[in-house]
CSV table of C-alpha atoms and ligand atoms in Angstrom, one decimal:
chain,number,residue,atom,x,y,z
A,1,MET,CA,-9.0,19.1,4.2
A,2,ASN,CA,-10.0,15.5,3.8
A,3,PRO,CA,-11.6,13.7,6.9
A,4,GLU,CA,-9.5,12.0,9.5
A,5,HIS,CA,-10.2,8.3,10.0
A,6,SER,CA,-10.7,6.2,13.1
A,7,TYR,CA,-10.3,2.7,11.6
A,8,PRO,CA,-8.0,0.3,13.3
A,9,GLY,CA,-5.6,0.1,10.4
A,10,ARG,CA,-3.1,2.8,9.1
A,11,LEU,CA,-2.8,4.4,5.7
A,12,ILE,CA,0.7,5.3,4.5
A,13,VAL,CA,1.1,6.9,1.1
A,14,VAL,CA,3.9,7.7,-1.3
A,15,GLU,CA,3.6,10.5,-3.7
A,16,GLY,CA,5.9,12.2,-6.3
A,17,ILE,CA,6.5,12.5,-10.0
A,18,ASP,CA,7.1,9.4,-12.2
A,19,GLY,CA,10.5,7.9,-11.6
A,20,SER,CA,11.0,9.6,-8.3
A,21,GLY,CA,11.6,6.2,-6.5
A,22,LYS,CA,8.2,5.6,-4.9
A,23,SER,CA,7.6,2.0,-6.0
A,24,THR,CA,11.1,0.9,-5.1
A,25,GLN,CA,10.8,2.3,-1.6
A,26,ILE,CA,7.2,1.2,-0.9
A,27,GLU,CA,8.1,-2.4,-1.8
A,28,LEU,CA,11.0,-2.3,0.6
A,29,LEU,CA,8.8,-0.9,3.3
A,30,GLN,CA,6.2,-3.6,2.6
A,31,ASN,CA,8.9,-6.4,3.1
A,32,TYR,CA,10.1,-4.7,6.3
A,33,LEU,CA,6.6,-4.4,7.8
A,34,ARG,CA,5.6,-8.0,6.8
A,35,LEU,CA,8.8,-9.2,8.6
A,36,LYS,CA,7.7,-7.3,11.6
A,37,GLY,CA,4.5,-9.2,11.6
A,38,TYR,CA,2.0,-6.6,10.3
A,39,GLY,CA,-0.8,-7.4,8.0
A,40,VAL,CA,0.0,-5.3,4.9
A,41,LEU,CA,-2.0,-4.3,1.8
A,42,LEU,CA,0.1,-2.7,-1.0
A,43,ASN,CA,-2.3,-0.8,-3.2
A,44,VAL,CA,-1.2,0.6,-6.5
A,45,TRP,CA,-2.5,3.5,-8.6
A,46,ASN,CA,-4.5,2.6,-11.7
A,47,SER,CA,-4.8,-1.1,-10.8
A,48,SER,CA,-8.5,-1.8,-10.3
A,49,PRO,CA,-9.6,-4.9,-12.2
A,50,GLU,CA,-12.7,-3.1,-13.5
A,51,ILE,CA,-11.4,0.2,-14.7
A,52,SER,CA,-7.6,0.0,-15.3
A,53,PRO,CA,-7.9,-2.3,-18.4
A,54,ILE,CA,-10.1,0.4,-20.0
A,55,ILE,CA,-7.6,3.1,-19.1
A,56,ARG,CA,-4.8,1.1,-20.7
A,57,LYS,CA,-6.8,0.7,-23.9
A,58,ALA,CA,-7.7,4.4,-24.0
A,59,LYS,CA,-4.1,5.4,-23.4
A,60,LYS,CA,-2.9,3.3,-26.3
A,61,LYS,CA,-5.2,5.3,-28.6
A,62,GLN,CA,-3.7,8.6,-27.3
A,63,THR,CA,-7.1,10.4,-27.6
A,64,LEU,CA,-7.9,11.1,-23.9
A,65,THR,CA,-8.7,14.7,-23.1
A,66,PRO,CA,-7.6,16.0,-19.7
A,67,TYR,CA,-11.1,15.6,-18.2
A,68,ALA,CA,-11.5,12.1,-19.6
A,69,PHE,CA,-8.1,11.1,-18.2
A,70,SER,CA,-9.0,12.6,-14.8
A,71,LEU,CA,-12.4,11.0,-14.6
A,72,LEU,CA,-11.2,7.5,-15.6
A,73,HIS,CA,-8.4,7.6,-12.9
A,74,ALA,CA,-11.0,8.9,-10.4
A,75,ALA,CA,-13.2,5.9,-11.2
A,76,ASP,CA,-10.2,3.6,-10.8
A,77,PHE,CA,-9.4,5.2,-7.4
A,78,SER,CA,-13.0,5.1,-6.2
A,79,TYR,CA,-13.2,1.4,-7.0
A,80,ARG,CA,-9.9,0.6,-5.1
A,81,TYR,CA,-10.9,2.8,-2.2
A,82,THR,CA,-14.2,1.1,-1.7
A,83,HIS,CA,-13.2,-2.5,-2.5
A,84,GLU,CA,-9.6,-2.7,-1.4
A,85,ILE,CA,-8.4,0.2,0.8
A,86,LEU,CA,-11.3,0.7,3.2
A,87,PRO,CA,-11.8,-3.1,3.9
A,88,ALA,CA,-8.1,-3.4,4.7
A,89,LEU,CA,-8.2,-0.4,7.1
A,90,LYS,CA,-11.3,-1.8,8.8
A,91,ALA,CA,-9.5,-5.1,9.2
A,92,GLY,CA,-6.6,-3.4,11.0
A,93,LYS,CA,-4.1,-3.7,8.2
A,94,VAL,CA,-1.3,-1.3,7.2
A,95,VAL,CA,-2.3,0.0,3.8
A,96,LEU,CA,0.6,1.1,1.7
A,97,SER,CA,-0.7,3.2,-1.2
A,98,ASP,CA,1.6,3.8,-4.2
A,99,ARG,CA,0.0,7.2,-5.1
A,100,TYR,CA,-3.2,8.5,-3.7
A,101,ILE,CA,-5.6,11.4,-4.4
A,102,TYR,CA,-2.8,13.9,-4.5
A,103,THR,CA,-1.5,12.3,-7.7
A,104,ALA,CA,-4.8,13.1,-9.4
A,105,VAL,CA,-4.8,16.7,-8.1
A,106,ALA,CA,-1.2,17.4,-9.0
A,107,ARG,CA,-1.2,15.7,-12.4
A,108,ASP,CA,-4.6,16.9,-13.6
A,109,CYS,CA,-4.0,20.5,-12.4
A,110,ALA,CA,-0.8,20.4,-14.5
A,111,ARG,CA,-3.2,19.4,-17.4
A,112,GLY,CA,-5.1,22.7,-16.8
A,113,ILE,CA,-8.0,21.3,-14.8
A,114,PRO,CA,-9.2,23.6,-11.9
A,115,LYS,CA,-7.9,22.5,-8.6
A,116,ASP,CA,-11.2,23.1,-6.7
A,117,TRP,CA,-13.0,20.7,-9.0
A,118,LEU,CA,-10.4,18.0,-8.5
A,119,VAL,CA,-10.2,18.5,-4.7
A,120,SER,CA,-14.0,18.2,-4.4
A,121,ASN,CA,-14.1,15.0,-6.5
A,122,PHE,CA,-11.8,13.4,-3.9
A,123,ARG,CA,-13.3,15.0,-0.8
A,124,PHE,CA,-14.7,11.6,0.3
A,125,ALA,CA,-11.3,10.0,0.8
A,126,ILE,CA,-9.8,9.9,4.3
A,127,ARG,CA,-6.6,11.7,5.1
A,128,PRO,CA,-3.6,9.4,5.2
A,129,ASP,CA,-1.8,8.8,8.5
A,130,LEU,CA,1.5,9.6,6.7
A,131,THR,CA,2.3,10.8,3.2
A,132,PHE,CA,5.8,10.7,1.9
A,133,PHE,CA,6.6,13.2,-0.9
A,134,PHE,CA,9.5,12.2,-3.1
A,135,ARG,CA,11.0,15.4,-4.4
A,136,VAL,CA,13.3,14.8,-7.3
A,137,ASP,CA,14.5,17.0,-10.2
A,138,PRO,CA,12.6,15.9,-13.4
A,139,ALA,CA,15.8,15.7,-15.4
A,140,VAL,CA,17.1,13.1,-12.8
A,141,SER,CA,13.9,11.0,-12.8
A,142,TYR,CA,13.9,11.1,-16.7
A,143,ASP,CA,17.4,9.7,-16.8
A,144,ARG,CA,16.5,7.0,-14.2
A,145,ILE,CA,13.4,5.9,-16.1
A,146,THR,CA,15.1,5.8,-19.5
A,147,GLN,CA,17.9,3.6,-18.2
A,148,THR,CA,15.5,0.7,-18.3
A,149,ARG,CA,12.6,1.6,-20.6
A,150,GLU,CA,11.2,4.3,-22.9
A,151,ILE,CA,9.2,7.2,-21.6
A,152,LYS,CA,5.5,6.8,-22.0
A,153,TYR,CA,3.2,9.2,-24.0
A,154,TYR,CA,1.1,10.4,-21.0
A,155,GLU,CA,4.0,10.2,-18.5
A,156,ALA,CA,5.8,12.7,-20.8
A,157,GLY,CA,2.6,14.8,-21.0
A,158,MET,CA,2.8,14.6,-24.8
A,159,ASP,CA,-1.0,15.1,-25.0
A,160,MET,CA,-0.4,18.7,-23.8
A,161,GLU,CA,1.7,19.5,-26.9
A,162,PHE,CA,4.3,21.5,-24.9
A,163,SER,CA,7.0,20.0,-27.1
A,164,THR,CA,7.3,17.2,-29.7
A,165,ASN,CA,10.5,16.1,-28.1
A,166,PRO,CA,9.7,13.4,-25.4
A,167,ARG,CA,12.5,14.4,-23.0
A,168,GLU,CA,11.7,18.1,-23.3
A,169,SER,CA,8.0,17.4,-22.9
A,170,TYR,CA,8.5,15.2,-19.9
A,171,ILE,CA,10.6,17.8,-18.2
A,172,LEU,CA,8.2,20.7,-18.9
A,173,PHE,CA,5.1,18.6,-17.9
A,174,GLN,CA,6.6,17.0,-14.8
A,175,SER,CA,8.0,20.3,-13.6
A,176,LYS,CA,4.4,21.6,-13.6
A,177,VAL,CA,3.3,18.4,-11.7
A,178,LEU,CA,6.1,18.9,-9.2
A,179,ALA,CA,5.1,22.6,-8.6
A,180,GLU,CA,1.6,21.4,-7.8
A,181,TYR,CA,3.0,18.8,-5.4
A,182,GLU,CA,5.0,21.5,-3.6
A,183,VAL,CA,1.8,23.4,-2.8
A,184,LEU,CA,0.0,20.1,-1.8
A,185,ALA,CA,2.9,19.3,0.5
A,186,LYS,CA,2.5,22.5,2.4
A,187,GLU,CA,-1.3,22.3,2.6
A,188,ASN,CA,-1.3,18.7,3.8
A,189,GLY,CA,2.0,18.4,5.8
A,190,PHE,CA,3.7,15.8,3.6
A,191,HIS,CA,6.9,14.1,4.9
A,192,LEU,CA,9.6,15.2,2.5
A,193,ILE,CA,12.0,12.6,1.0
A,194,ASP,CA,15.0,13.9,-0.9
A,195,GLY,CA,14.9,11.8,-4.1
A,196,ALA,CA,18.7,12.4,-4.6
A,197,HIS,CA,19.5,10.3,-1.6
A,198,SER,CA,20.6,6.7,-1.9
A,199,MET,CA,18.0,3.9,-1.8
A,200,ASP,CA,19.4,2.7,1.6
A,201,GLU,CA,19.3,6.2,3.2
A,202,THR,CA,15.8,6.8,2.0
A,203,GLN,CA,14.5,3.4,3.3
A,204,LYS,CA,16.1,4.1,6.7
A,205,SER,CA,14.5,7.5,7.1
A,206,MET,CA,11.1,6.1,5.9
A,207,ARG,CA,11.2,3.3,8.6
A,208,LYS,CA,12.0,5.9,11.2
A,209,ALA,CA,9.0,8.0,10.2
A,210,VAL,CA,6.6,5.0,9.9
A,211,ASN,CA,7.3,3.4,13.3
A,212,PRO,CA,5.6,6.0,15.5
A,213,VAL,CA,2.6,6.0,13.2
A,214,LEU,CA,2.2,2.2,13.8
A,215,SER,CA,2.1,2.4,17.6
A,216,GLY,CA,-1.1,0.9,19.0
A,217,ILE,CA,-1.7,-1.3,16.0
A,218,GLY,CA,-1.4,-5.1,15.7
B,1,ADP,P1,8.4,5.6,-9.3
B,1,ADP,O1,7.7,4.5,-8.6
B,1,ADP,O2,8.4,6.9,-8.5
B,1,ADP,O3,8.0,5.8,-10.7
B,1,ADP,P2,10.7,3.8,-9.3
B,1,ADP,O4,10.7,3.3,-7.9
B,1,ADP,O5,10.1,2.9,-10.3
B,1,ADP,O6,10.0,5.2,-9.4
B,1,ADP,O7,12.1,4.2,-9.7
B,1,ADP,C1,12.5,4.6,-11.0
B,1,ADP,C2,13.9,4.1,-11.4
B,1,ADP,O8,14.8,4.8,-10.6
B,1,ADP,C3,14.1,2.6,-11.1
B,1,ADP,O9,14.9,2.1,-12.2
B,1,ADP,C4,14.8,2.6,-9.8
B,1,ADP,O10,15.7,1.5,-9.7
B,1,ADP,C5,15.6,3.9,-9.8
B,1,ADP,N1,15.8,4.5,-8.5
B,1,ADP,C6,14.9,4.5,-7.5
B,1,ADP,N2,15.3,5.1,-6.4
B,1,ADP,C7,16.6,5.5,-6.7
B,1,ADP,C8,17.6,6.2,-6.0
B,1,ADP,N3,17.5,6.7,-4.7
B,1,ADP,N4,18.8,6.4,-6.6
B,1,ADP,C9,19.0,6.0,-7.9
B,1,ADP,N5,18.1,5.3,-8.6
B,1,ADP,C10,16.9,5.1,-8.1
């Protein structure tokens, strides 16, 4: 279990497979909390100024092994944790994290990396005050994503060579990720969000869950 924190801020996380609705909801939550007067930092997976450009280049070449993929994302997380997430928590902000350590564990486990190695790599990171887990059928999230853009190589797990068909590969790979998330959800007490619900319904239930977590802040 990761350590609890005693910083004045709060850490709220959204987790789930690609296309499950996390970014949509966390942005709505960000607007809601800002309107309520909270200082908010929205922090996004794979966005550090130092490491994420390297990840983008490496992904284009499609040559990353599962361990290289994992370590690069761990470096990106570690950078954001130290330089962005922790300072905001120390300053009493509400940190909204679009993906957290559980993404690395679920996704890299699905790529065949032993879970204990992954968990120990992220042992330093504090436990969030609240983690939402967006549970959605991979066939549904595939359809949602491909309404606006093409599926990406690593998102579909094409590097694992489960199938040469991107849709089939996405569903096989993301089903494995989802199974890992189900275990993590039980181990870490995630707050379940039914990804089949409407955006409005989901946002309402998230606000209801967030409000008690924010008591005593600001
Ligand atoms: P994620 O951040 O988990 O990858 P997004 O928030 O980007 O997912 O959502 C993926 C796509 O699904 C977007 O086009 C978004 O508009 C759509 N979407 C999100 N939530 C819902 C929902 N509850 N019902 C239908 N479509 C949704």
